[in-house]
Short mmCIF file of C-alpha atoms in Angstrom, two decimals:
data_model
loop_
_atom_site.label_atom_id
_atom_site.label_comp_id
_atom_site.label_asym_id
_atom_site.label_seq_id
_atom_site.Cartn_x
_atom_site.Cartn_y
_atom_site.Cartn_z
CA MET A 1 -26.77 22.67 -27.06
CA ASP A 2 -26.23 26.37 -27.54
CA LEU A 3 -24.18 28.51 -25.17
CA VAL A 4 -27.16 30.13 -23.43
CA LYS A 5 -28.67 26.74 -22.57
CA GLN A 6 -25.29 25.50 -21.35
CA LYS A 7 -24.94 28.49 -19.04
CA ARG A 8 -28.45 28.04 -17.68
CA LEU A 9 -27.83 24.34 -17.12
CA ALA A 10 -24.54 25.10 -15.34
CA VAL A 11 -26.24 27.63 -13.05
CA LEU A 12 -29.12 25.24 -12.37
CA CYS A 13 -26.68 22.43 -11.50
CA ALA A 14 -24.68 24.70 -9.18
CA MET A 15 -27.82 25.93 -7.43
CA THR A 16 -29.22 22.40 -7.06
CA SER A 17 -25.93 21.17 -5.63
CA ALA A 18 -25.78 24.06 -3.17
CA LEU A 19 -29.37 23.42 -2.12
CA VAL A 20 -28.83 19.70 -1.58
CA TRP A 21 -25.61 20.16 0.39
CA GLY A 22 -27.03 23.12 2.27
CA LEU A 23 -30.07 21.15 3.45
CA MET A 24 -28.33 17.80 3.92
CA TRP A 25 -27.65 18.52 7.58
CA PHE A 26 -31.34 18.51 8.48
CA PRO A 27 -32.08 14.74 8.36
CA PHE A 28 -28.67 13.90 9.85
CA ARG A 29 -29.32 16.20 12.79
CA HIS A 30 -32.74 14.63 13.39
CA MET A 31 -31.32 11.11 13.18
CA ALA A 32 -28.66 12.06 15.74
CA GLU A 33 -31.32 13.51 18.05
CA ALA A 34 -33.32 10.28 17.68
CA GLY A 35 -30.31 8.30 18.93
CA VAL A 36 -28.93 6.98 15.64
CA SER A 37 -25.23 7.75 15.42
CA THR A 38 -23.89 9.78 12.53
CA ALA A 39 -21.48 7.01 11.61
CA THR A 40 -24.35 4.52 11.32
CA THR A 41 -26.46 6.92 9.29
CA SER A 42 -23.55 7.70 6.96
CA LEU A 43 -22.78 4.02 6.51
CA MET A 44 -26.40 3.29 5.62
CA VAL A 45 -26.50 6.19 3.13
CA TYR A 46 -23.27 4.96 1.50
CA LEU A 47 -24.53 1.37 1.27
CA VAL A 48 -27.89 2.36 -0.20
CA SER A 49 -26.16 4.69 -2.69
CA ILE A 50 -23.72 1.96 -3.75
CA ALA A 51 -26.55 -0.55 -4.17
CA LEU A 52 -28.76 1.84 -6.17
CA GLY A 53 -25.84 3.09 -8.25
CA GLY A 54 -24.76 -0.48 -8.96
CA VAL A 55 -28.22 -1.42 -10.18
CA VAL A 56 -28.98 1.73 -12.17
CA PHE A 57 -25.55 2.17 -13.73
CA PHE A 58 -24.43 -1.47 -13.98
CA ASP A 59 -24.01 -1.46 -17.77
CA THR A 60 -22.08 1.81 -17.70
CA TYR A 61 -19.77 0.54 -14.95
CA ARG A 62 -19.18 -2.71 -16.78
CA ARG A 63 -18.27 -0.95 -20.04
CA GLN A 64 -16.29 2.02 -18.79
CA LEU A 65 -14.86 1.27 -15.36
CA ARG A 66 -11.16 0.60 -15.21
CA PHE A 67 -8.93 0.69 -12.17
CA GLU A 68 -6.59 3.63 -11.78
CA ARG A 69 -4.25 3.83 -8.79
CA VAL A 70 -5.03 7.48 -8.13
CA LEU A 71 -8.70 6.58 -7.56
CA VAL A 72 -7.89 4.88 -4.23
CA PRO A 73 -6.64 8.00 -2.39
CA LEU A 74 -9.25 10.17 -4.12
CA THR A 75 -12.01 7.79 -3.00
CA LEU A 76 -10.71 7.73 0.57
CA LEU A 77 -10.36 11.53 0.67
CA TYR A 78 -13.85 12.01 -0.74
CA GLY A 79 -15.34 9.54 1.72
CA TRP A 80 -13.56 11.13 4.67
CA CYS A 81 -14.59 14.63 3.56
CA ASN A 82 -18.21 13.59 3.17
CA PHE A 83 -18.29 11.76 6.52
CA SER A 84 -16.60 14.70 8.26
CA TYR A 85 -19.19 17.05 6.83
CA THR A 86 -22.14 14.94 7.94
CA TRP A 87 -20.64 14.40 11.37
CA ALA A 88 -19.90 18.09 11.79
CA VAL A 89 -23.37 19.25 10.81
CA SER A 90 -25.05 16.73 13.08
CA GLU A 91 -22.82 17.47 16.08
CA GLY A 92 -21.68 21.06 15.64
CA GLN A 93 -22.76 24.49 14.53
CA VAL A 94 -24.33 24.26 11.10
CA MET A 95 -23.37 27.73 9.89
CA ARG A 96 -19.68 27.30 10.67
CA VAL A 97 -19.58 23.92 8.95
CA LEU A 98 -21.40 25.20 5.87
CA LEU A 99 -18.97 28.09 5.57
CA LEU A 100 -16.07 25.65 5.58
CA PHE A 101 -17.89 23.37 3.16
CA TYR A 102 -18.51 26.11 0.64
CA LEU A 103 -14.78 26.80 0.69
CA SER A 104 -14.18 23.21 -0.43
CA PRO A 105 -13.38 24.17 -4.04
CA LEU A 106 -10.12 25.53 -2.65
CA TRP A 107 -9.38 22.08 -1.19
CA THR A 108 -10.29 20.53 -4.53
CA VAL A 109 -7.72 22.68 -6.29
CA PHE A 110 -5.09 21.76 -3.70
CA PHE A 111 -5.76 18.01 -3.84
CA SER A 112 -6.04 17.90 -7.64
CA SER A 113 -2.68 19.64 -8.02
CA LEU A 114 -1.11 17.39 -5.39
CA LEU A 115 -2.55 14.03 -6.50
CA LEU A 116 -3.19 14.53 -10.18
CA HIS A 117 -0.33 16.93 -10.90
CA ASP A 118 -2.90 19.23 -12.40
CA ALA A 119 -1.76 22.75 -13.19
#
């Protein structure tokens, strides 16, 4: 793939990710208004994602997955961050939460240097 296509793909991926995360609050807010707790909704989303990912990527997991100790805290931190985001957007002010969320690359740099000893 040439450099121009790579740059376009990178921009498209960044824009798609921003769109998905920027609009993710909408169904969570409606579920909360309908009386379904955010914790329940998040748990169901995680379980469905694990089940679908396990089915679709089973061969890849079986061939390439190996346990690394650093994955445990990274998994817990990612899960807590994602749950905190969904809880905050369903219970709080969406704009304030999104501003904090879009600053998350700073947290990524901090945690990667702390946990992975990345420079």
